[in-house]
C-alpha cells in the first residue's frame, strides 16, 4: 500500500474518522443538564447521541432478552418510543421558550437511558454472545455510526479540508511540473545557442588557423627572398672587392691609360653598386611597408575578435548552466590571441632583422665610400709621380 497516494490516504483518514466516531458514540457521556442544553452545539448534537444510544441499547436488550428481567424491557420500550421526539434538532430553535413540562418530559427518558447504559454494558461484558448476535450488534452500531458521521460531515467535514489540501498540493505539484518543463525547454534553447556559439567559434578558429598558415607561408617566402638578396649582396661585394684589388694592382703597376680605364670601371661599378643598393633599399622598404600593413591588418582583426569575444562573454554571463563551457571557449580564444601576439612579435623581430640588414648595407656603402677615397688618394699619388717624372 502506497501511503503517498492521495486516494489511499483519503481512505485511511476516512476509516480513522469512522472508527473514532464509533468509539465516541459507544463511550458517549450521559445527557447534560438543562442549562447546558441552551447552547447551540449541545442542542444540535444531544438528540442524535440519545437516539444512537437508545438504538444500541435496544439491540443489546434484544440480544440479551432471555437473561434480563421484564422491568428493564419496559424501560427500553419507553426509551424507544421517545427518539422520534428527540430526533428533531430544530424544535429548540423554533420554540426556545416552551413549557417547562415538555423539558421535564424530555429529560426523564434521557436519564433512564443513561442509567440503562451501564446495565447494558455490564450485561454485555458479563454474558457470552453467539456469532450471529455479535454480527447483528456490530451491523446496528455501524449503521448508527454512519448516520452520526453524515451529520458530523454536514457540520464540518475534516475529510473535505484534507481533500482541499490535497487538491492544493496537487495544484502546486502541477505548477512545479510546469515550471520544471519551462526550465527544461529553456535549458534546451540554451544548449542549442551554446552549440551554435561552439560552431561559430569552430569556424572562426579554422579561419584564423588558415590565415595564420597563409601568413606563415608569406613569411617563409619573405625569408627565402631575403636570404637570396643577402647572397646576391655577398656575391656582389665579393666581386667588387676582387675588382678593387685588381684595380689597385693595376694602379700600382699600369700606366695612365689603365688608370683612366680603371676610373671608368670604378665609376661603372659605383653606379652599379648605387643602383643595387637603391634597389635593395626600395625592395626592403616595400617589404617593410607590406609587413607593416599586415601587422596593422592583424592588429585590427585582433581588436575585432577581442570585441566579439567580449560581447560573447557578456552574453554568456546570463547562461549560468553553461558557464564552464563558455569559460573554456574564452580560454581557447585567449590562446589564439596569445598565438597571434606571438606571431606579431615574430614579425616584429623579422622587421628588426630587416632593419639591421639595411644598416649593414649602409655600412657597406660607407666602406665603399672609404675605398673610393683611398682610390682617389692613390690616383693623386700617381698623378704626382707622373708629374715628377715629366719634370725630370
Short mmCIF file of C-alpha atoms in Angstrom, two decimals:
data_model
loop_
_atom_site.label_atom_id
_atom_site.label_comp_id
_atom_site.label_asym_id
_atom_site.label_seq_id
_atom_site.Cartn_x
_atom_site.Cartn_y
_atom_site.Cartn_z
CA UNK A 1 0.00 0.00 0.00
CA UNK A 2 1.45 3.34 -1.07
CA UNK A 3 0.89 5.93 1.67
CA UNK A 4 1.87 8.80 -0.66
CA UNK A 5 -1.12 8.05 -2.91
CA UNK A 6 -3.86 10.69 -2.24
CA UNK A 7 -6.69 8.17 -2.72
CA UNK A 8 -5.18 5.68 -0.26
CA UNK A 9 -4.53 8.48 2.22
CA UNK A 10 -8.16 9.63 1.90
CA UNK A 11 -9.47 6.11 2.56
CA UNK A 12 -7.20 5.79 5.59
CA UNK A 13 -8.32 9.13 7.00
CA UNK A 14 -11.99 8.28 6.35
CA UNK A 15 -11.64 4.90 8.10
CA UNK A 16 -9.88 6.55 11.05
CA UNK A 17 -12.63 9.11 11.43
CA UNK A 18 -15.27 6.37 11.21
CA UNK A 19 -13.53 4.39 13.92
CA UNK A 20 -13.13 7.46 16.16
CA UNK A 21 -16.80 8.42 15.70
CA UNK A 22 -17.94 4.86 16.54
CA UNK A 23 -15.79 4.83 19.69
CA UNK A 24 -17.08 8.27 20.67
CA UNK A 25 -20.68 7.18 20.21
CA UNK A 26 -20.10 3.98 22.20
CA UNK A 27 -18.38 5.88 25.04
CA UNK A 28 -20.62 8.99 24.98
CA UNK A 29 -21.33 10.53 28.45
CA UNK A 30 -24.88 10.88 29.79
CA UNK A 31 -27.12 13.79 28.81
CA UNK A 32 -26.18 17.25 30.05
CA UNK A 33 -28.10 19.48 32.45
CA UNK A 34 -30.97 21.69 31.24
CA UNK A 35 -28.74 24.80 31.40
CA UNK A 36 -26.23 23.31 29.01
CA UNK A 37 -28.98 22.44 26.53
CA UNK A 38 -29.46 26.14 25.86
CA UNK A 39 -26.18 26.21 23.95
CA UNK A 40 -26.50 25.81 20.20
CA UNK A 41 -23.99 22.99 19.68
CA UNK A 42 -25.32 20.85 22.56
CA UNK A 43 -28.91 21.43 21.38
CA UNK A 44 -27.97 20.09 17.90
CA UNK A 45 -25.81 17.09 18.92
CA UNK A 46 -27.57 15.66 22.01
CA UNK A 47 -30.73 14.33 20.29
CA UNK A 48 -28.57 12.42 17.81
CA UNK A 49 -26.46 10.89 20.60
CA UNK A 50 -29.58 9.92 22.56
CA UNK A 51 -31.13 8.29 19.50
CA UNK A 52 -27.95 6.32 18.82
CA UNK A 53 -27.67 5.27 22.46
CA UNK A 54 -31.30 4.12 22.58
CA UNK A 55 -30.90 2.17 19.35
CA UNK A 56 -27.76 0.48 20.68
CA UNK A 57 -29.48 -0.30 23.94
CA UNK A 58 -32.46 -1.76 22.07
CA UNK A 59 -30.19 -4.05 20.07
CA UNK A 60 -28.30 -5.09 23.19
CA UNK A 61 -31.52 -5.83 25.05
CA UNK A 62 -32.80 -7.85 22.10
CA UNK A 63 -29.61 -9.87 22.14
CA UNK A 64 -29.75 -10.41 25.94
CA UNK A 65 -33.56 -10.78 26.21
CA UNK A 66 -33.58 -14.31 27.66
CA UNK A 67 -31.38 -13.22 30.58
CA UNK A 68 -32.72 -9.77 31.56
CA UNK A 69 -35.85 -9.24 33.67
CA UNK A 70 -39.11 -7.76 32.41
CA UNK A 71 -38.83 -4.33 34.02
CA UNK A 72 -35.77 -3.20 32.01
CA UNK A 73 -37.59 -4.22 28.83
CA UNK A 74 -40.43 -1.85 29.69
CA UNK A 75 -37.92 0.94 30.24
CA UNK A 76 -36.39 0.20 26.87
CA UNK A 77 -39.82 0.39 25.30
CA UNK A 78 -40.34 3.78 26.84
CA UNK A 79 -36.96 4.91 25.62
CA UNK A 80 -37.53 3.58 22.12
CA UNK A 81 -40.76 5.46 21.86
CA UNK A 82 -39.00 8.68 22.74
CA UNK A 83 -36.35 9.08 19.95
CA UNK A 84 -38.76 10.43 17.30
CA UNK A 85 -39.43 13.41 19.54
CA UNK A 86 -35.78 13.75 20.49
CA UNK A 87 -34.51 13.38 16.91
CA UNK A 88 -35.90 16.79 15.92
CA UNK A 89 -32.99 19.20 16.35
CA UNK A 90 -34.97 22.20 15.09
CA UNK A 91 -37.52 22.35 17.94
CA UNK A 92 -35.18 24.14 20.40
CA UNK A 93 -34.60 26.84 17.74
CA UNK A 94 -38.26 27.32 16.86
CA UNK A 95 -39.62 27.38 20.43
CA UNK A 96 -36.81 28.02 22.91
CA UNK A 97 -39.30 29.49 25.43
CA UNK A 98 -41.60 26.43 25.57
CA UNK A 99 -43.27 24.96 28.64
CA UNK A 100 -41.19 23.50 31.43
CA UNK A 101 -43.31 20.40 31.39
CA UNK A 102 -42.06 19.43 27.93
CA UNK A 103 -38.45 19.83 29.04
CA UNK A 104 -39.07 17.67 32.08
CA UNK A 105 -40.76 15.04 29.95
CA UNK A 106 -37.77 15.03 27.58
CA UNK A 107 -35.20 14.80 30.38
CA UNK A 108 -36.77 11.81 32.07
CA UNK A 109 -36.12 9.28 29.27
CA UNK A 110 -32.58 10.58 28.84
CA UNK A 111 -31.79 9.92 32.48
CA UNK A 112 -33.42 6.50 32.20
CA UNK A 113 -31.33 5.70 29.14
CA UNK A 114 -28.16 6.87 30.90
CA UNK A 115 -28.97 4.58 33.81
CA UNK A 116 -29.72 1.72 31.45
CA UNK A 117 -26.46 2.27 29.54
CA UNK A 118 -24.31 0.99 32.42
CA UNK A 119 -26.58 -2.02 32.95
CA UNK A 120 -26.39 -2.88 29.25
CA UNK A 121 -22.60 -2.58 29.23
CA UNK A 122 -22.32 -4.79 32.30
CA UNK A 123 -24.75 -7.32 30.81
CA UNK A 124 -22.84 -7.47 27.51
CA UNK A 125 -19.48 -7.73 29.24
CA UNK A 126 -20.68 -10.47 31.63
CA UNK A 127 -22.53 -12.58 29.05
CA UNK A 128 -21.19 -14.57 26.13
CA UNK A 129 -22.89 -13.87 22.80
CA UNK A 130 -23.05 -16.02 19.70
CA UNK A 131 -21.52 -15.01 16.37
CA UNK A 132 -24.88 -14.09 14.85
CA UNK A 133 -25.77 -11.89 17.81
CA UNK A 134 -22.39 -10.14 17.77
CA UNK A 135 -22.53 -9.60 13.98
CA UNK A 136 -26.05 -8.17 14.22
CA UNK A 137 -24.98 -5.91 17.08
CA UNK A 138 -21.97 -4.69 15.06
CA UNK A 139 -24.14 -4.01 11.99
CA UNK A 140 -26.56 -1.88 14.00
CA UNK A 141 -23.71 0.01 15.64
CA UNK A 142 -22.04 0.60 12.26
CA UNK A 143 -25.30 1.90 10.78
CA UNK A 144 -25.79 4.29 13.69
CA UNK A 145 -22.17 5.37 13.49
CA UNK A 146 -22.66 6.07 9.75
CA UNK A 147 -25.67 8.32 10.48
CA UNK A 148 -23.74 10.27 13.09
CA UNK A 149 -20.80 10.53 10.66
CA UNK A 150 -23.07 12.04 8.00
CA UNK A 151 -24.36 14.59 10.49
CA UNK A 152 -20.82 15.46 11.56
CA UNK A 153 -19.82 15.84 7.90
CA UNK A 154 -22.71 18.27 7.38
CA UNK A 155 -21.45 20.45 10.24
CA UNK A 156 -17.76 20.45 9.41
CA UNK A 157 -16.00 17.67 7.48
CA UNK A 158 -12.25 17.38 8.13
CA UNK A 159 -12.01 14.99 5.17
CA UNK A 160 -13.20 17.75 2.85
CA UNK A 161 -10.49 20.03 4.25
CA UNK A 162 -7.96 17.27 3.69
CA UNK A 163 -9.23 16.82 0.16
CA UNK A 164 -8.92 20.55 -0.38
CA UNK A 165 -5.38 20.47 0.96
CA UNK A 166 -4.59 17.53 -1.32
CA UNK A 167 -6.07 19.41 -4.28
CA UNK A 168 -3.98 22.46 -3.39
CA UNK A 169 -0.88 20.28 -3.14
CA UNK A 170 -1.75 18.70 -6.47
CA UNK A 171 -2.11 22.17 -7.98
CA UNK A 172 1.25 23.17 -6.52
CA UNK A 173 2.77 19.97 -7.89
CA UNK A 174 1.37 20.64 -11.36
CA UNK A 175 2.67 24.22 -11.14
CA UNK A 176 6.10 22.89 -10.17
CA UNK A 177 5.95 20.44 -13.07
CA UNK A 178 5.07 23.28 -15.44
CA UNK A 179 7.97 25.33 -14.07
CA UNK A 180 10.27 22.33 -14.48
CA UNK A 181 9.05 21.83 -18.06
CA UNK A 182 9.65 25.50 -18.81
CA UNK A 183 13.12 25.21 -17.28
CA UNK A 184 13.80 22.13 -19.44
CA UNK A 185 12.71 23.96 -22.59
CA UNK A 186 14.87 26.93 -21.61
CA UNK A 187 17.77 24.58 -21.00
CA UNK A 188 17.28 23.03 -24.44
CA UNK A 189 17.24 26.50 -26.00
CA UNK A 190 20.40 27.43 -24.13
CA UNK A 191 22.08 24.21 -25.24
CA UNK A 192 21.11 24.97 -28.85
CA UNK A 193 22.50 28.50 -28.51
CA UNK A 194 25.67 27.12 -26.97
CA UNK A 195 26.08 24.60 -29.81
CA UNK A 196 25.60 27.43 -32.32
CA UNK A 197 28.22 29.50 -30.49
CA UNK A 198 30.54 26.49 -30.48
CA UNK A 199 30.09 26.05 -34.24
CA UNK A 200 30.75 29.77 -34.76
CA UNK A 201 33.87 29.59 -32.63
CA UNK A 202 35.00 26.47 -34.51
CA UNK A 203 34.59 28.19 -37.88
CA UNK A 204 36.34 31.28 -36.53
CA UNK A 205 39.18 29.15 -35.21
CA UNK A 206 39.52 27.35 -38.55
CA UNK A 207 39.57 30.65 -40.44
CA UNK A 208 42.16 32.11 -38.09
CA UNK A 209 44.27 28.98 -38.45
CA UNK A 210 44.03 29.25 -42.25
CA UNK A 211 45.02 32.93 -42.10
CA UNK A 212 47.87 32.09 -39.76
CA UNK A 213 49.12 29.36 -42.09
CA UNK A 214 48.92 31.80 -45.03
CA UNK A 215 50.88 34.40 -43.07
CA UNK A 216 53.49 31.80 -42.14
CA UNK A 217 53.83 30.84 -45.82
CA UNK A 218 54.25 34.52 -46.69
CA UNK A 219 56.87 34.95 -44.00
CA UNK A 220 58.71 31.86 -45.24
CA UNK A 221 58.68 33.26 -48.77
CA UNK A 222 59.95 36.60 -47.44
CA UNK A 223 62.71 34.85 -45.56
CA UNK A 224 63.73 32.96 -48.69
CA UNK A 225 63.74 36.19 -50.72
CA UNK A 226 65.74 37.98 -48.01
CA UNK A 227 68.26 35.15 -47.93
CA UNK A 228 68.55 35.28 -51.73
CA UNK A 229 69.07 39.06 -51.57
CA UNK A 230 71.71 38.64 -48.90
CA UNK A 231 73.50 36.05 -51.03
CA UNK A 232 73.36 38.39 -54.03
CA UNK A 233 74.74 41.23 -51.91
CA UNK A 234 77.52 38.99 -50.65
CA UNK A 235 78.39 37.89 -54.17
CA UNK A 236 78.32 41.50 -55.36
CA UNK A 237 80.52 42.69 -52.53
CA UNK A 238 82.95 39.85 -53.20
CA UNK A 239 83.12 40.72 -56.89
CA UNK A 240 83.55 44.39 -56.03
CA UNK A 241 86.31 43.60 -53.59
CA UNK A 242 88.03 41.46 -56.20
CA UNK A 243 87.71 44.24 -58.76
CA UNK A 244 89.05 46.77 -56.25
CA UNK A 245 92.03 44.53 -55.60
CA UNK A 246 92.60 44.18 -59.34
CA UNK A 247 92.28 47.93 -59.78
CA UNK A 248 94.73 48.56 -57.00
CA UNK A 249 97.21 46.19 -58.64
CA UNK A 250 96.65 47.85 -62.00
CA UNK A 251 97.08 51.30 -60.44
CA UNK A 252 100.27 50.24 -58.82
CA UNK A 253 101.68 48.59 -61.97
CA UNK A 254 99.82 50.04 -65.02
CA UNK A 255 100.11 53.37 -66.90
CA UNK A 256 97.69 56.28 -67.05
CA UNK A 257 95.52 54.62 -69.71
CA UNK A 258 94.95 51.76 -67.40
CA UNK A 259 94.27 54.31 -64.66
CA UNK A 260 91.64 56.00 -66.82
CA UNK A 261 90.10 52.69 -67.73
CA UNK A 262 90.11 51.71 -64.10
CA UNK A 263 88.49 55.00 -63.22
CA UNK A 264 85.77 54.35 -65.77
CA UNK A 265 85.28 50.83 -64.47
CA UNK A 266 85.25 52.20 -60.95
CA UNK A 267 82.56 54.71 -61.88
CA UNK A 268 80.58 51.97 -63.61
CA UNK A 269 80.93 49.72 -60.61
CA UNK A 270 79.99 52.58 -58.32
CA UNK A 271 76.88 53.25 -60.37
CA UNK A 272 76.03 49.56 -60.31
CA UNK A 273 76.60 49.45 -56.58
CA UNK A 274 74.44 52.50 -56.05
CA UNK A 275 71.74 51.05 -58.27
CA UNK A 276 71.89 47.69 -56.47
CA UNK A 277 71.82 49.38 -53.07
CA UNK A 278 68.89 51.58 -54.14
CA UNK A 279 67.05 48.55 -55.49
CA UNK A 280 67.76 46.64 -52.30
CA UNK A 281 66.60 49.60 -50.21
CA UNK A 282 63.43 50.00 -52.28
CA UNK A 283 62.77 46.27 -52.04
CA UNK A 284 63.36 46.31 -48.31
CA UNK A 285 61.16 49.38 -47.93
CA UNK A 286 58.39 47.68 -49.92
CA UNK A 287 58.73 44.55 -47.80
CA UNK A 288 58.70 46.64 -44.63
CA UNK A 289 55.61 48.54 -45.79
CA UNK A 290 53.86 45.29 -46.63
CA UNK A 291 54.80 43.81 -43.28
CA UNK A 292 53.56 46.92 -41.51
CA UNK A 293 50.25 46.76 -43.39
CA UNK A 294 49.96 43.07 -42.49
CA UNK A 295 50.67 43.91 -38.85
CA UNK A 296 48.03 46.64 -38.88
CA UNK A 297 45.53 44.28 -40.50
CA UNK A 298 46.28 41.59 -37.94
CA UNK A 299 46.02 44.07 -35.07
CA UNK A 300 42.64 45.27 -36.39
CA UNK A 301 41.44 41.70 -36.69
CA UNK A 302 42.67 41.06 -33.17
CA UNK A 303 40.75 44.05 -31.84
CA UNK A 304 37.62 42.94 -33.72
CA UNK A 305 37.98 39.39 -32.43
CA UNK A 306 38.59 40.66 -28.90
CA UNK A 307 35.48 42.88 -29.10
CA UNK A 308 33.45 39.96 -30.43
CA UNK A 309 34.80 37.73 -27.70
CA UNK A 310 33.95 40.30 -25.05
CA UNK A 311 30.41 40.56 -26.41
CA UNK A 312 30.14 36.77 -26.40
CA UNK A 313 31.41 36.67 -22.82
CA UNK A 314 28.85 39.27 -21.72
CA UNK A 315 26.09 37.22 -23.36
CA UNK A 316 27.33 34.05 -21.72
CA UNK A 317 27.26 35.61 -18.23
CA UNK A 318 23.46 35.15 -18.30
CA UNK A 319 23.82 31.45 -19.08
CA UNK A 320 24.50 30.06 -15.63
CA UNK A 321 24.21 26.43 -16.61
CA UNK A 322 26.81 26.79 -19.42
CA UNK A 323 29.35 28.97 -17.67
CA UNK A 324 32.10 26.36 -17.62
CA UNK A 325 31.87 25.73 -21.39
CA UNK A 326 31.87 29.47 -22.08
CA UNK A 327 34.98 29.92 -19.94
CA UNK A 328 36.72 27.10 -21.80
CA UNK A 329 35.90 28.71 -25.12
CA UNK A 330 37.13 32.06 -23.81
CA UNK A 331 40.36 30.35 -22.74
CA UNK A 332 40.71 28.88 -26.25
CA UNK A 333 40.19 32.30 -27.80
CA UNK A 334 42.75 33.74 -25.40
CA UNK A 335 45.17 31.05 -26.51
CA UNK A 336 44.57 32.04 -30.13
CA UNK A 337 45.13 35.68 -29.19
CA UNK A 338 48.35 34.74 -27.49
CA UNK A 339 49.43 32.78 -30.54
CA UNK A 340 48.62 35.77 -32.75
CA UNK A 341 50.52 38.06 -30.40
CA UNK A 342 53.49 35.71 -30.55
CA UNK A 343 53.19 35.75 -34.33
CA UNK A 344 53.18 39.55 -34.26
CA UNK A 345 56.24 39.53 -32.06
CA UNK A 346 57.96 37.21 -34.53
CA UNK A 347 57.01 39.53 -37.39
CA UNK A 348 58.38 42.50 -35.44
CA UNK A 349 61.60 40.61 -34.79
CA UNK A 350 61.86 39.88 -38.51
CA UNK A 351 61.30 43.57 -39.21
CA UNK A 352 64.09 44.41 -36.78
CA UNK A 353 66.31 41.90 -38.56
CA UNK A 354 65.48 43.53 -41.92
CA UNK A 355 66.33 46.94 -40.46
CA UNK A 356 69.60 45.55 -39.20
CA UNK A 357 70.32 44.23 -42.68
CA UNK A 358 69.55 47.67 -44.11
CA UNK A 359 72.00 49.12 -41.58
CA UNK A 360 74.58 46.56 -42.73
CA UNK A 361 74.03 47.65 -46.34
CA UNK A 362 74.52 51.27 -45.32
CA UNK A 363 77.75 50.25 -43.58
CA UNK A 364 78.86 48.55 -46.81
CA UNK A 365 78.12 51.76 -48.67
CA UNK A 366 80.27 53.64 -46.16
CA UNK A 367 83.07 51.13 -46.66
CA UNK A 368 82.82 51.57 -50.44
CA UNK A 369 82.97 55.32 -49.99
CA UNK A 370 86.15 54.90 -47.93
CA UNK A 371 87.60 52.72 -50.64
CA UNK A 372 86.72 55.34 -53.25
CA UNK A 373 88.55 57.89 -51.14
CA UNK A 374 91.55 55.57 -50.99
CA UNK A 375 91.40 55.19 -54.77
CA UNK A 376 91.31 58.96 -55.20
CA UNK A 377 94.34 59.29 -52.93
CA UNK A 378 96.15 56.65 -54.97
CA UNK A 379 95.18 58.48 -58.13
CA UNK A 380 96.55 61.73 -56.73
CA UNK A 381 99.77 59.97 -55.78
CA UNK A 382 100.07 58.52 -59.28
CA UNK A 383 99.45 61.93 -60.82
CA UNK A 384 102.10 63.48 -58.59
CA UNK A 385 104.53 60.71 -59.53
CA UNK A 386 103.75 61.22 -63.21
CA UNK A 387 104.30 64.96 -62.86
CA UNK A 388 107.65 64.32 -61.14
CA UNK A 389 108.72 62.02 -63.94
CA UNK A 390 107.74 64.63 -66.55
CA UNK A 391 109.73 67.30 -64.76
CA UNK A 392 112.79 65.07 -64.64
#
